[in-house]
PDB file of C-alpha atoms in Angstrom:
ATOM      1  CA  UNK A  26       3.008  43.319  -2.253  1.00 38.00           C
ATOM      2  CA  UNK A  27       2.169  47.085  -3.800  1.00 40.00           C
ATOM      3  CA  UNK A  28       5.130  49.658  -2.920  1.00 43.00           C
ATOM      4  CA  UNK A  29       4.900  51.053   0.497  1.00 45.00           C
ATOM      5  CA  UNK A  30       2.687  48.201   1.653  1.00 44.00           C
ATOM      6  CA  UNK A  31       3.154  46.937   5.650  1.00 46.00           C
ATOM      7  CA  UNK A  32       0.892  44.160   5.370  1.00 48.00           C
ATOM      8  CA  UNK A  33       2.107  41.298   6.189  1.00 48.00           C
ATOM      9  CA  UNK A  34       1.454  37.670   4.500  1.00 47.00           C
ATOM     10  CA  UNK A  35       4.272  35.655   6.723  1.00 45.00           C
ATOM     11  CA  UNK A  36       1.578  33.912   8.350  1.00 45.00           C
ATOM     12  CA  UNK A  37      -0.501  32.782   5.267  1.00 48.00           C
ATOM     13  CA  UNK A  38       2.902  31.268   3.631  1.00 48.00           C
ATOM     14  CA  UNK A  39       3.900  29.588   6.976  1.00 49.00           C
ATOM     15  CA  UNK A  40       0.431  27.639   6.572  1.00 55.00           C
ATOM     16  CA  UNK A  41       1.404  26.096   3.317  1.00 70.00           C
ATOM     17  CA  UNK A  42       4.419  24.661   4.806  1.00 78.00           C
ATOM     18  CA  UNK A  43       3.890  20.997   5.901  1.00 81.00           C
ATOM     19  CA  UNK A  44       7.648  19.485   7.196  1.00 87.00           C
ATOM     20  CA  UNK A  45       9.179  15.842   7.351  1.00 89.00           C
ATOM     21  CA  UNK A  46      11.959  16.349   9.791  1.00 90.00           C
ATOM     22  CA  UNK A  47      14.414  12.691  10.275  1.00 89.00           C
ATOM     23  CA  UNK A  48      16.183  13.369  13.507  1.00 87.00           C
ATOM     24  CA  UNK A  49      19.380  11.557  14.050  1.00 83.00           C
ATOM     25  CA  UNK A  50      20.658  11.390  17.759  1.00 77.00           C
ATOM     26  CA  UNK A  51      23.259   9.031  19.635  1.00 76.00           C
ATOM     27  CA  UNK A  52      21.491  10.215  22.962  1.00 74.00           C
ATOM     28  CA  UNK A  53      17.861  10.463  22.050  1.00 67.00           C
ATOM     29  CA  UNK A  54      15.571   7.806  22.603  1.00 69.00           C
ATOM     30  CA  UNK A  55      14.805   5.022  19.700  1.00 76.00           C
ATOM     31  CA  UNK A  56      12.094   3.045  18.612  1.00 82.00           C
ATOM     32  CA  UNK A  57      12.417  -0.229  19.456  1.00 88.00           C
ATOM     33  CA  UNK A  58      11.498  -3.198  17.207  1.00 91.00           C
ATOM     34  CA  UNK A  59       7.657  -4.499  17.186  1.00 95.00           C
ATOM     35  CA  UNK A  60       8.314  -7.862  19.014  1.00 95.00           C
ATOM     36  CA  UNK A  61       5.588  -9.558  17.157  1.00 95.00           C
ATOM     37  CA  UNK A  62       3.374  -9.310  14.049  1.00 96.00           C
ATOM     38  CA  UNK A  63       0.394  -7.341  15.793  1.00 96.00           C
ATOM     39  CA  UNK A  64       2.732  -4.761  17.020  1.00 97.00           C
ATOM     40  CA  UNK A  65       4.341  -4.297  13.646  1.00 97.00           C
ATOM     41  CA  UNK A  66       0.832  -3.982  11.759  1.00 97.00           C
ATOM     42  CA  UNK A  67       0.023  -1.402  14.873  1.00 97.00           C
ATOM     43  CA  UNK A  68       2.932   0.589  14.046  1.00 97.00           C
ATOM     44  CA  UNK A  69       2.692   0.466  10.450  1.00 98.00           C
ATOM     45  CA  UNK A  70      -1.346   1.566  11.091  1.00 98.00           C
ATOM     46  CA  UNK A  71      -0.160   4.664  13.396  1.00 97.00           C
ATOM     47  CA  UNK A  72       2.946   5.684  11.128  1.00 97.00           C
ATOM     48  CA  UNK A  73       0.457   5.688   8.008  1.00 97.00           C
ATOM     49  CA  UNK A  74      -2.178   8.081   9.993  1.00 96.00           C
ATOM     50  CA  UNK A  75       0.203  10.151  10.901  1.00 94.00           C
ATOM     51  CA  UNK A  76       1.741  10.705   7.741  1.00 94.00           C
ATOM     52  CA  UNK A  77      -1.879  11.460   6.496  1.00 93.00           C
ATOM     53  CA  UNK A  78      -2.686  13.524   9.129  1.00 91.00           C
ATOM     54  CA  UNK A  79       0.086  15.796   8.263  1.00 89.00           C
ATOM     55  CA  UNK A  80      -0.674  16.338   4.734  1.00 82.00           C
ATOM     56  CA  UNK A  81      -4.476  16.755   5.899  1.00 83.00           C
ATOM     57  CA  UNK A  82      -3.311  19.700   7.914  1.00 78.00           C
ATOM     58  CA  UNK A  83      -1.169  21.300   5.051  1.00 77.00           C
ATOM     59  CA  UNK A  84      -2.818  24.794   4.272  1.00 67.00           C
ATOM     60  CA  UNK A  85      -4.298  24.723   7.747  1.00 68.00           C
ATOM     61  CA  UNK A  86      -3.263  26.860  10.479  1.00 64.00           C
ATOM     62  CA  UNK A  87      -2.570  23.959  12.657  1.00 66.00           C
ATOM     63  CA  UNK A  88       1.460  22.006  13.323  1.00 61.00           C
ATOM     64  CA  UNK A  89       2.043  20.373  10.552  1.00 82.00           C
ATOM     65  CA  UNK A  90       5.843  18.767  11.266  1.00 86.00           C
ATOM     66  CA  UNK A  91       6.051  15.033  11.102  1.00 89.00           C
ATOM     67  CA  UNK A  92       8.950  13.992  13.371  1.00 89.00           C
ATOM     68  CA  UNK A  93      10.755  10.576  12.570  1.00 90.00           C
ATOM     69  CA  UNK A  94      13.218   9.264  14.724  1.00 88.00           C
ATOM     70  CA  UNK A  95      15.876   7.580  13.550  1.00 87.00           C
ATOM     71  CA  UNK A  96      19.183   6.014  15.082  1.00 86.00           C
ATOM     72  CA  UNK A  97      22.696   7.199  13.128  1.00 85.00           C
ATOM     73  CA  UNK A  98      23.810   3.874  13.589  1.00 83.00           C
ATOM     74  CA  UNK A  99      21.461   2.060  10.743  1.00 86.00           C
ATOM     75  CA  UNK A 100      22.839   4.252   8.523  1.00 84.00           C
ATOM     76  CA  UNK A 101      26.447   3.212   9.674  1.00 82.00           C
ATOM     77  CA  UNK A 102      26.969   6.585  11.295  1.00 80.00           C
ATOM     78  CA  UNK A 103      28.900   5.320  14.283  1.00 73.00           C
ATOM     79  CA  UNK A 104      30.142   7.583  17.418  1.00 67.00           C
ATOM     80  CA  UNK A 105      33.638   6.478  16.642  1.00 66.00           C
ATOM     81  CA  UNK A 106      34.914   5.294  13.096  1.00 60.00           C
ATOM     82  CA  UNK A 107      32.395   3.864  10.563  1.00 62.00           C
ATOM     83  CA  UNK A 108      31.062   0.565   9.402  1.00 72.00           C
ATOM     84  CA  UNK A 109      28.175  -1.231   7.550  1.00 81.00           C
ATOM     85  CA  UNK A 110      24.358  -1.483  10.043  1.00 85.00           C
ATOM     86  CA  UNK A 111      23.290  -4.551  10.724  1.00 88.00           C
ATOM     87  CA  UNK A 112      20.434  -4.758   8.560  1.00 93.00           C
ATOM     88  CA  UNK A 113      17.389  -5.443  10.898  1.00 94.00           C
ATOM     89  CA  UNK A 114      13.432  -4.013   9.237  1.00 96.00           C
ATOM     90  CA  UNK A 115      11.043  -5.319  10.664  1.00 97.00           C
ATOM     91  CA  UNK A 116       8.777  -5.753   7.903  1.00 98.00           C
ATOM     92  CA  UNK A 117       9.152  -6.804   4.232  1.00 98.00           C
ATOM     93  CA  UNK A 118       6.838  -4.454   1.934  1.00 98.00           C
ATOM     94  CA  UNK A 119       6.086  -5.768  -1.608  1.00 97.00           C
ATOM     95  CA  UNK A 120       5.073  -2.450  -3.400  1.00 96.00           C
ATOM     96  CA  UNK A 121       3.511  -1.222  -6.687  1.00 94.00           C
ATOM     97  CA  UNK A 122       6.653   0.602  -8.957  1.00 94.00           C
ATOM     98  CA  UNK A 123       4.568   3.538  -9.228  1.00 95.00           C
ATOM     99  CA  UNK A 124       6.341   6.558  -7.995  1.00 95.00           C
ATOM    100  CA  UNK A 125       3.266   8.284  -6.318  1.00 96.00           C
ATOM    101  CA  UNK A 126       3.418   5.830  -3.584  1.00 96.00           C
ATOM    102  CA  UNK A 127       6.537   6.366  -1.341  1.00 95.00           C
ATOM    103  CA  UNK A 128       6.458   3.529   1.075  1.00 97.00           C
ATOM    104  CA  UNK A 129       8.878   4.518   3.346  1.00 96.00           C
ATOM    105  CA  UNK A 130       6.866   8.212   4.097  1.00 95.00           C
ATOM    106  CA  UNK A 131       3.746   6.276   3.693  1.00 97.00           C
ATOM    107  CA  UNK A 132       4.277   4.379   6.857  1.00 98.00           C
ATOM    108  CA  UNK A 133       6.687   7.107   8.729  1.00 96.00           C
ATOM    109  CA  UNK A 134       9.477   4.915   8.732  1.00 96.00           C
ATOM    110  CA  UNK A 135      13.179   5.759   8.029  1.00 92.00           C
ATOM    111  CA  UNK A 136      16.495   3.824   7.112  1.00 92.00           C
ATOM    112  CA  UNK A 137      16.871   0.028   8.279  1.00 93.00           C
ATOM    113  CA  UNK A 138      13.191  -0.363   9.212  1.00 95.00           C
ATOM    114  CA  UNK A 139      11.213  -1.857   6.067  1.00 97.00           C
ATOM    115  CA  UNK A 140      12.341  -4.413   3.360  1.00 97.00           C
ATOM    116  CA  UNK A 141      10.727  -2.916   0.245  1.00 97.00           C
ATOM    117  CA  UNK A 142      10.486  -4.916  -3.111  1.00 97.00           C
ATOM    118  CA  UNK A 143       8.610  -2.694  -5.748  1.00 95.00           C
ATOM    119  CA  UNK A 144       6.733  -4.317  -9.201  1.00 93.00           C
ATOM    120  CA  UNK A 145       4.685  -2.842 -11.155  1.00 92.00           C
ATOM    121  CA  UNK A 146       0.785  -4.234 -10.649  1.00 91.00           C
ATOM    122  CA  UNK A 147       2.296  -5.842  -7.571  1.00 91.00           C
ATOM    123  CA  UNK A 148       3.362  -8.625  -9.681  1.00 88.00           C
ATOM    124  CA  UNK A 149       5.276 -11.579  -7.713  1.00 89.00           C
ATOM    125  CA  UNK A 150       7.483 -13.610 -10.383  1.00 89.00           C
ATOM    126  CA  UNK A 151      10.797 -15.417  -9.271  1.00 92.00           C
ATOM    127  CA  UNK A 152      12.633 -12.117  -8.191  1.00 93.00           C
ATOM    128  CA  UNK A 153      10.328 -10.980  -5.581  1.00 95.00           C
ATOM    129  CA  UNK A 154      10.002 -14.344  -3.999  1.00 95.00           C
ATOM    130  CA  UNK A 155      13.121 -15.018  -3.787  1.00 96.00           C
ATOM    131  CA  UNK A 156      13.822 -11.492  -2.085  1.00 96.00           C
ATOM    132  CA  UNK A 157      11.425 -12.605   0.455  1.00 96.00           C
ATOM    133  CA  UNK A 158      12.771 -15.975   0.945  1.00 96.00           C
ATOM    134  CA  UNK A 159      16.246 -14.484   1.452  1.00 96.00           C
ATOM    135  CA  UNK A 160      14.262 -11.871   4.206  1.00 96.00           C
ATOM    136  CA  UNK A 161      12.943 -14.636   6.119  1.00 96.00           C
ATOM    137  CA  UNK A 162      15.696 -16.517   6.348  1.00 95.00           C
ATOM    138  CA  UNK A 163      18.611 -13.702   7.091  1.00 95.00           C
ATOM    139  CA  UNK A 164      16.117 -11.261   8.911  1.00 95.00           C
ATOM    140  CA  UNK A 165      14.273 -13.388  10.874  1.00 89.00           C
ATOM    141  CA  UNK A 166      14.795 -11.999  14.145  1.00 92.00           C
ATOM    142  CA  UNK A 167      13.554  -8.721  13.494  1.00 95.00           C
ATOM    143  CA  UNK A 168      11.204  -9.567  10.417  1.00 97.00           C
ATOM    144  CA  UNK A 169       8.109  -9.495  11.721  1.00 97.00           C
ATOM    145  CA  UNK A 170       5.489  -8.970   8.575  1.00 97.00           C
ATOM    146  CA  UNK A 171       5.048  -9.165   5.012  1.00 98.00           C
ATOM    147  CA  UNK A 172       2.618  -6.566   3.738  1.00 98.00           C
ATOM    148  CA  UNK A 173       1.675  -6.056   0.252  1.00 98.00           C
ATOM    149  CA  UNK A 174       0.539  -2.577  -0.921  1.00 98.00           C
ATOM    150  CA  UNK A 175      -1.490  -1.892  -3.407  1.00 97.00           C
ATOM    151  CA  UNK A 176      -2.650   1.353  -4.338  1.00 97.00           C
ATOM    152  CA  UNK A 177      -5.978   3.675  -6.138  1.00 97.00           C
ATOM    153  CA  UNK A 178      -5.536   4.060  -9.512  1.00 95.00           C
ATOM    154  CA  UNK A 179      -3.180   1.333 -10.466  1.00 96.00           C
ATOM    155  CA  UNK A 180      -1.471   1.905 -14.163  1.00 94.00           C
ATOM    156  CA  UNK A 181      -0.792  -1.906 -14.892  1.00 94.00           C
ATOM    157  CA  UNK A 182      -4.626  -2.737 -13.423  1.00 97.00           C
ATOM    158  CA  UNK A 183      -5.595  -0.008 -15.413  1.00 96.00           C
ATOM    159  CA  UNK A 184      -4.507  -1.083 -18.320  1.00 95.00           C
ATOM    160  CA  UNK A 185      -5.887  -4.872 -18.037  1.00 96.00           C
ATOM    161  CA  UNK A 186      -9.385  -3.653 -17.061  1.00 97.00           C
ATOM    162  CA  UNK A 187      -8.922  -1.095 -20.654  1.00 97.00           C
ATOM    163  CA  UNK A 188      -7.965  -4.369 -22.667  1.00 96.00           C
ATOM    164  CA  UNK A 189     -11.132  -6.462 -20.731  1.00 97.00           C
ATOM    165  CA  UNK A 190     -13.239  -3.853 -21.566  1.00 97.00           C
ATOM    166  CA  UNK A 191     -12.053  -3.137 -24.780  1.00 96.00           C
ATOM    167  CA  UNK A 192      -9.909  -6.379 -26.558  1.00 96.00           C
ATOM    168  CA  UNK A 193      -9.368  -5.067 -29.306  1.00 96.00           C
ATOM    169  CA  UNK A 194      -6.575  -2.550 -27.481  1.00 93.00           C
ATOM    170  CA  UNK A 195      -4.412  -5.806 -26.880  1.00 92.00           C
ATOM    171  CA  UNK A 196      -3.205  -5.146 -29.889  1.00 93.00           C
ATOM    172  CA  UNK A 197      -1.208  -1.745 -28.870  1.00 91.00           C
ATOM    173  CA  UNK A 198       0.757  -4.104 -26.573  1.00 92.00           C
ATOM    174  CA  UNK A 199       1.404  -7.391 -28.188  1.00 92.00           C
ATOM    175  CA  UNK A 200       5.299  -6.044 -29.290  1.00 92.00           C
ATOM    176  CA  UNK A 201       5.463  -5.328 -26.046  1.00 91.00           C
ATOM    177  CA  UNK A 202       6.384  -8.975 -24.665  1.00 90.00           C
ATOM    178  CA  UNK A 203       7.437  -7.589 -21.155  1.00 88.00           C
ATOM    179  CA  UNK A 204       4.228  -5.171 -20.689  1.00 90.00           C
ATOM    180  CA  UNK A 205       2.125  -8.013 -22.128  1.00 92.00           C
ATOM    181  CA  UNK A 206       2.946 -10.337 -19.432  1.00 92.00           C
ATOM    182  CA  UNK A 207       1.748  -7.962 -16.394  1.00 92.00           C
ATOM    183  CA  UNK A 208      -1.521  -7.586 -18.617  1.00 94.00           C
ATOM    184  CA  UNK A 209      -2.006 -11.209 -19.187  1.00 94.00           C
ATOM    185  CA  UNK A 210      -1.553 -12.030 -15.513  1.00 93.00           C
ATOM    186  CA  UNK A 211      -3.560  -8.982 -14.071  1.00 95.00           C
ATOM    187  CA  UNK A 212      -6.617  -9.882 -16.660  1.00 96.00           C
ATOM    188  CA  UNK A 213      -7.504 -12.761 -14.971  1.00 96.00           C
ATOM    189  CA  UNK A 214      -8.308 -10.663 -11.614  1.00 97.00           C
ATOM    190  CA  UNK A 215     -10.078  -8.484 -13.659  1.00 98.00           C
ATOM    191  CA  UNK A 216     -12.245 -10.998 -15.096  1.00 97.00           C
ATOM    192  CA  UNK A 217     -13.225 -11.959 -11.540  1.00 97.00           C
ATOM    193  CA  UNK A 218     -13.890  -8.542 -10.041  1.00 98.00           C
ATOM    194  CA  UNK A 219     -16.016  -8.281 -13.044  1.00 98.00           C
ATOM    195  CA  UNK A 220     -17.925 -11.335 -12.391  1.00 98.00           C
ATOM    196  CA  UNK A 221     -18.417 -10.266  -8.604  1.00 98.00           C
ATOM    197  CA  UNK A 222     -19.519  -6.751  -9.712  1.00 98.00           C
ATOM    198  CA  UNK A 223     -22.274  -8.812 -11.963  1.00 97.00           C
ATOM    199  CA  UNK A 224     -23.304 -10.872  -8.954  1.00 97.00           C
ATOM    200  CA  UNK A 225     -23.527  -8.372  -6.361  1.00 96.00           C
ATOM    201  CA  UNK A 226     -25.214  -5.207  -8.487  1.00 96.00           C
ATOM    202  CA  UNK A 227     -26.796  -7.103 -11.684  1.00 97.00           C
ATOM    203  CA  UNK A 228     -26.063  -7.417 -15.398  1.00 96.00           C
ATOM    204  CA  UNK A 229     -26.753  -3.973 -16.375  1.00 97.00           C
ATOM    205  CA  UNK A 230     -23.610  -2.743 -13.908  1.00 97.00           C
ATOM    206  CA  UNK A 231     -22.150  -2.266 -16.853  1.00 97.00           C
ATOM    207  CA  UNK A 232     -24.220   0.726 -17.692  1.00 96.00           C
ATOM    208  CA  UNK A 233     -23.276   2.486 -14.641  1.00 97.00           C
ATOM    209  CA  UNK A 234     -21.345   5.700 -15.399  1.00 96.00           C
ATOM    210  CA  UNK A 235     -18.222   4.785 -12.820  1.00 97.00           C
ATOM    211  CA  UNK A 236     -18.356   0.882 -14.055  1.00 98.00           C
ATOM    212  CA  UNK A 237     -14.718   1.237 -15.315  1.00 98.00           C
ATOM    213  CA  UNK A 238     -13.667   3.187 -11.932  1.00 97.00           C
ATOM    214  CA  UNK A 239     -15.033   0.514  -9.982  1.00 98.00           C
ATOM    215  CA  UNK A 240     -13.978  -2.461 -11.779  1.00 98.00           C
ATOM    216  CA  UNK A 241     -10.193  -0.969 -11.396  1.00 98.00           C
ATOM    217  CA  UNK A 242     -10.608  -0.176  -7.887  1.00 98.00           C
ATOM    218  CA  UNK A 243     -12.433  -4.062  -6.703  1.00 98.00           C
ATOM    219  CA  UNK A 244      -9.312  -5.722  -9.635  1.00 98.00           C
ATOM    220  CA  UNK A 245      -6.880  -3.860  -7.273  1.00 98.00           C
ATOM    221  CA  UNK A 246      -7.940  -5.084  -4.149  1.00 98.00           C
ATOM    222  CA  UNK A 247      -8.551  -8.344  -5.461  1.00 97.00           C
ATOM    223  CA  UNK A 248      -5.209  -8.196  -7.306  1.00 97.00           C
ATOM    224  CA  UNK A 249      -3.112  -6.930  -3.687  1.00 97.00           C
ATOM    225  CA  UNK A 250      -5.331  -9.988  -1.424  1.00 97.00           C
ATOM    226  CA  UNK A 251      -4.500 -12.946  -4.140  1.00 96.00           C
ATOM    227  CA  UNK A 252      -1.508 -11.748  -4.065  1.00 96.00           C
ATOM    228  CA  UNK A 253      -0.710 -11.730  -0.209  1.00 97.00           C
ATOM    229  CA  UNK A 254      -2.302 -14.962  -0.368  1.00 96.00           C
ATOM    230  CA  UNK A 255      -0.159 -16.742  -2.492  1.00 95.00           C
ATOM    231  CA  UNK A 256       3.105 -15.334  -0.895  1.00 96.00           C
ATOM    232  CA  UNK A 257       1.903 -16.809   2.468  1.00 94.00           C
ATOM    233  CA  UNK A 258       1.072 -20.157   0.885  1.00 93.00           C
ATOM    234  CA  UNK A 259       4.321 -20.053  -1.633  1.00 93.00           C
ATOM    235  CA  UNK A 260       6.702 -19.183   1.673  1.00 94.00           C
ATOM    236  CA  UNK A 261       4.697 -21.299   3.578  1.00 91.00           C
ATOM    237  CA  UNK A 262       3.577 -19.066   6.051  1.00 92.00           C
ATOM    238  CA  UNK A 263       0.309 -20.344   6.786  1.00 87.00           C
ATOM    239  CA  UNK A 264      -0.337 -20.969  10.344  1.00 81.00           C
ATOM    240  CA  UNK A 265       3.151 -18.957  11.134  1.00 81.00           C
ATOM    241  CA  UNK A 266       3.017 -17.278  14.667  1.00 84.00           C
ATOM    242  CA  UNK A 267       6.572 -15.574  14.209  1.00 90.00           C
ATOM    243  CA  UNK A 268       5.993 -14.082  10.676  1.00 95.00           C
ATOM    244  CA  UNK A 269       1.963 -13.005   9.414  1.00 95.00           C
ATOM    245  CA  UNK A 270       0.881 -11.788   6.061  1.00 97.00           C
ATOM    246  CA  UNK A 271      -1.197  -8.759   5.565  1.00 97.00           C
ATOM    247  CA  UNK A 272      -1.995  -6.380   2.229  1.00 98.00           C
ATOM    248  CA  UNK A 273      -3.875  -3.407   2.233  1.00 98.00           C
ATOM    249  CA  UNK A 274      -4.687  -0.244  -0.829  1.00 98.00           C
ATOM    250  CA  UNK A 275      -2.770   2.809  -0.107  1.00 98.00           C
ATOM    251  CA  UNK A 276      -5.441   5.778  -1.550  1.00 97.00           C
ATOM    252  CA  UNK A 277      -3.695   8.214  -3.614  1.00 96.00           C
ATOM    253  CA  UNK A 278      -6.604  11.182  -2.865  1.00 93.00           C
ATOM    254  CA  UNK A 279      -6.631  10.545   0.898  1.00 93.00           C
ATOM    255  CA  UNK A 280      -3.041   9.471   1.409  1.00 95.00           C
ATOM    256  CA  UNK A 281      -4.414   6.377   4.087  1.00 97.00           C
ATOM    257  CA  UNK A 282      -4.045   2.349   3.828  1.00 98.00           C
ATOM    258  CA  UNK A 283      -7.726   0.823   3.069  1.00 96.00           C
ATOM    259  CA  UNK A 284      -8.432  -2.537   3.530  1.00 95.00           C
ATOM    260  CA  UNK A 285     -11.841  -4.504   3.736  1.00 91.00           C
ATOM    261  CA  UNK A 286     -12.611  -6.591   6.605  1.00 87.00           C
ATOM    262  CA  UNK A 287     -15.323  -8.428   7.704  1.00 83.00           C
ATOM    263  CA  UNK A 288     -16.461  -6.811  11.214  1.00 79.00           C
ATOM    264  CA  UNK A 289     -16.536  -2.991  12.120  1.00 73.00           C
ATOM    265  CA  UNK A 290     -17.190  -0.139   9.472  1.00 73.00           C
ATOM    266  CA  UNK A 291     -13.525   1.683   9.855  1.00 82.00           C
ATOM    267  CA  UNK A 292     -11.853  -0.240   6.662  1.00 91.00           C
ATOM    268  CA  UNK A 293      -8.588   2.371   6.976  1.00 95.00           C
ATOM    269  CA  UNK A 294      -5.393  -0.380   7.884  1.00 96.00           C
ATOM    270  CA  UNK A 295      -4.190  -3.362   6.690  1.00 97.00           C
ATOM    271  CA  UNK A 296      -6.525  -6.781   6.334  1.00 96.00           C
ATOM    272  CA  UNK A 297      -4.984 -10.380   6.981  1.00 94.00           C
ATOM    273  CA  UNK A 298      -4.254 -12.280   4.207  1.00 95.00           C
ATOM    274  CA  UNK A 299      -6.962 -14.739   3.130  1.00 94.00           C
ATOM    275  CA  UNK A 300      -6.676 -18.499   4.366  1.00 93.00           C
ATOM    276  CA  UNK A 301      -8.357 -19.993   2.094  1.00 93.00           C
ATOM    277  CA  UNK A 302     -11.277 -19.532  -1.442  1.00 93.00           C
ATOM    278  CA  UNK A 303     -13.813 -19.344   1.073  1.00 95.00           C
ATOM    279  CA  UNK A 304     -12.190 -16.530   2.954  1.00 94.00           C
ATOM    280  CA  UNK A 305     -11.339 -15.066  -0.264  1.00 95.00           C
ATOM    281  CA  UNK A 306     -14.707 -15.171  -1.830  1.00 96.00           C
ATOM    282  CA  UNK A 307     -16.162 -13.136   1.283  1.00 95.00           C
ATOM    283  CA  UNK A 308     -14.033 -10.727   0.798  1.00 96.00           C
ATOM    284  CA  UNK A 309     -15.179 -10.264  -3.055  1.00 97.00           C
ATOM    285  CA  UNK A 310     -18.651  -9.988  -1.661  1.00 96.00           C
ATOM    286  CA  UNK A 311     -16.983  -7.392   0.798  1.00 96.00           C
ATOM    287  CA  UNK A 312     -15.534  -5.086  -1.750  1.00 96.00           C
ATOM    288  CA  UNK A 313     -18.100  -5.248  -4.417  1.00 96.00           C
ATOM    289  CA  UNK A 314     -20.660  -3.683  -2.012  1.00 94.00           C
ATOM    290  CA  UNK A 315     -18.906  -1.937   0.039  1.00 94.00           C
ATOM    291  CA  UNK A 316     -19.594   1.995   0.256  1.00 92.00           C
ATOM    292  CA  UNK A 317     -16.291   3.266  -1.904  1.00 93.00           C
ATOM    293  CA  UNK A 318     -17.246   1.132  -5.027  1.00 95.00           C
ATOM    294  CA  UNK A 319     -21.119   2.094  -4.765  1.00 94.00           C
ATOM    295  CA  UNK A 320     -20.016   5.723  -4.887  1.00 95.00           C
ATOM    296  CA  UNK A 321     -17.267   4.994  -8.164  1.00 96.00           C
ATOM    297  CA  UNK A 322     -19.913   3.169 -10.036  1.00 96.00           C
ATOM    298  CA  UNK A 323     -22.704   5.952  -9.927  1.00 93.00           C
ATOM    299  CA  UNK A 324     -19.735   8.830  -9.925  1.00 84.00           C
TER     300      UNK A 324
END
């Protein structure tokens, strides 16, 4: 502001402040836990819009305070004295390592009420099952879903569909035993989402100018839905009325959950795990030509 200058910018600055407030209170009103798996997916759909909402707002002159409530005690902060929470989430998230997707914020939830296991690409080797397995069995009173999130813009699927497309960039990897592993695994998803993209758009797909943004975008959702499959089948989950399975694509530009389903044209949430190939292969036809991927490929 020039010397002598009254005018006053308090307002513009205010508008470019967007707030996550936790508010810990012995005598305020908590949550209480989703008593089954459609309440929990519910509550993980509303948390996620609201957290997107407030972000969407930032810059605007409208509120843009995100208010979580959260009770002292899961954080062992007792009236009287101190001692260890009860550990009690209510679902188990199996998230991408990537440090643009903060799963906790994502879903407006605070301390004690998700059960996050992070890989990168998603990846679900001996660690992350067993992390589940021990969640079902200790936390199965409140544990209530397993959701795996995937997200736009995936490094490790990234890198797979780079090595599909181009083979000859395996080599930059092969000392790279650990690295090479997520790649090997990932490629075969990529193979299929490129063999869907074929079927559903022709051979010359290829020549689109967004093929490679599409074909990383239909890998990741292919890569997040095999992936919930196989933990319901592995866990056997399958038929489960206490415990349900559901993945969705958290998208880094519009800060919302995306999933494809079958019925309705609002794809923002999370999606069921498949059941079965045939329930899997409608949802490659589902992806491949839906609107997002028609818009990447001619981007």
């Amino acid at each position: 502001m020039a010397k002598g200058s009254t005018e006053d910018h308090s307002c513009e600055t205010s508008a470019l402040l967007a707030e996550v407030i936790y508010r810990f209170a012995f005598d305020a009103p908590h949550r209480p836990l989703p008593q089954d798996a459609d309440a929990a997916r519910l509550r993980l759909e509303a948390g996620n819009r609201a957290f997107a909402e407030l972000l969407t707002r930032f810059g605007s002159s409208k509120a843009t305070t995100l208010s979580i409530d959260i009770d002292p005690r899961d954080l062992g902060l007792y009236p009287r004295g101190s001692g260890a929470p009860a550990q009690q989430p209510f679902a188990a998230i199996v998230g991408c390592a990537d440090a643009r997707v903060p799963v906790e914020l994502v879903f407006s939830e605070g301390p004690n009420d998700l059960f996050v296991v992070r890989t990168a690409g998603n990846g679900i080797g001996d660690d992350v099952v067993g992390s589940l397995s021990y969640a079902i069995s200790h936390l199965g009173d409140s544990l209530k879903s397993i959701v795996v999130l995937g997200h736009s813009r995936c490094g490790a699927v990234s890198t797979a569909v780079d090595v599909y497309l181009q083979p000859a960039k395996y080599m930059h990897i092969v000392p790279l035993k650990d690295l090479r592993c997520i790649v090997d695994r990932t490629l075969v998803i990529v193979q299929l989402a490129a063999t869907w993209l074929e079927r559903a758009h022709g051979v010359e797909v290829i020549r689109q100018p967004g093929y490679r943004a599409a074909l990383v975008e239909v890998a990741i959702v292919l890569n997040a839905a095999l992936t919930a499959y196989s933990i319901r089948t592995c866990l056997g989950l399958t038929g489960s009325d206490s415990i349900d399975v559901v993945y969705g694509i958290y998208l880094l530009e519009q800060r919302l959950v995306w999933a494809p389903r079958e019925k309705g044209q609002n794809w923002f949430g999370l999606a069921s795990a498949p059941h079965d190939a045939n329930e899997f292969a409608v949802l490659c036809d589902l992806v491949v030509s839906c609107p997002r991927i028609q818009a990447l490929l001619v981007a």
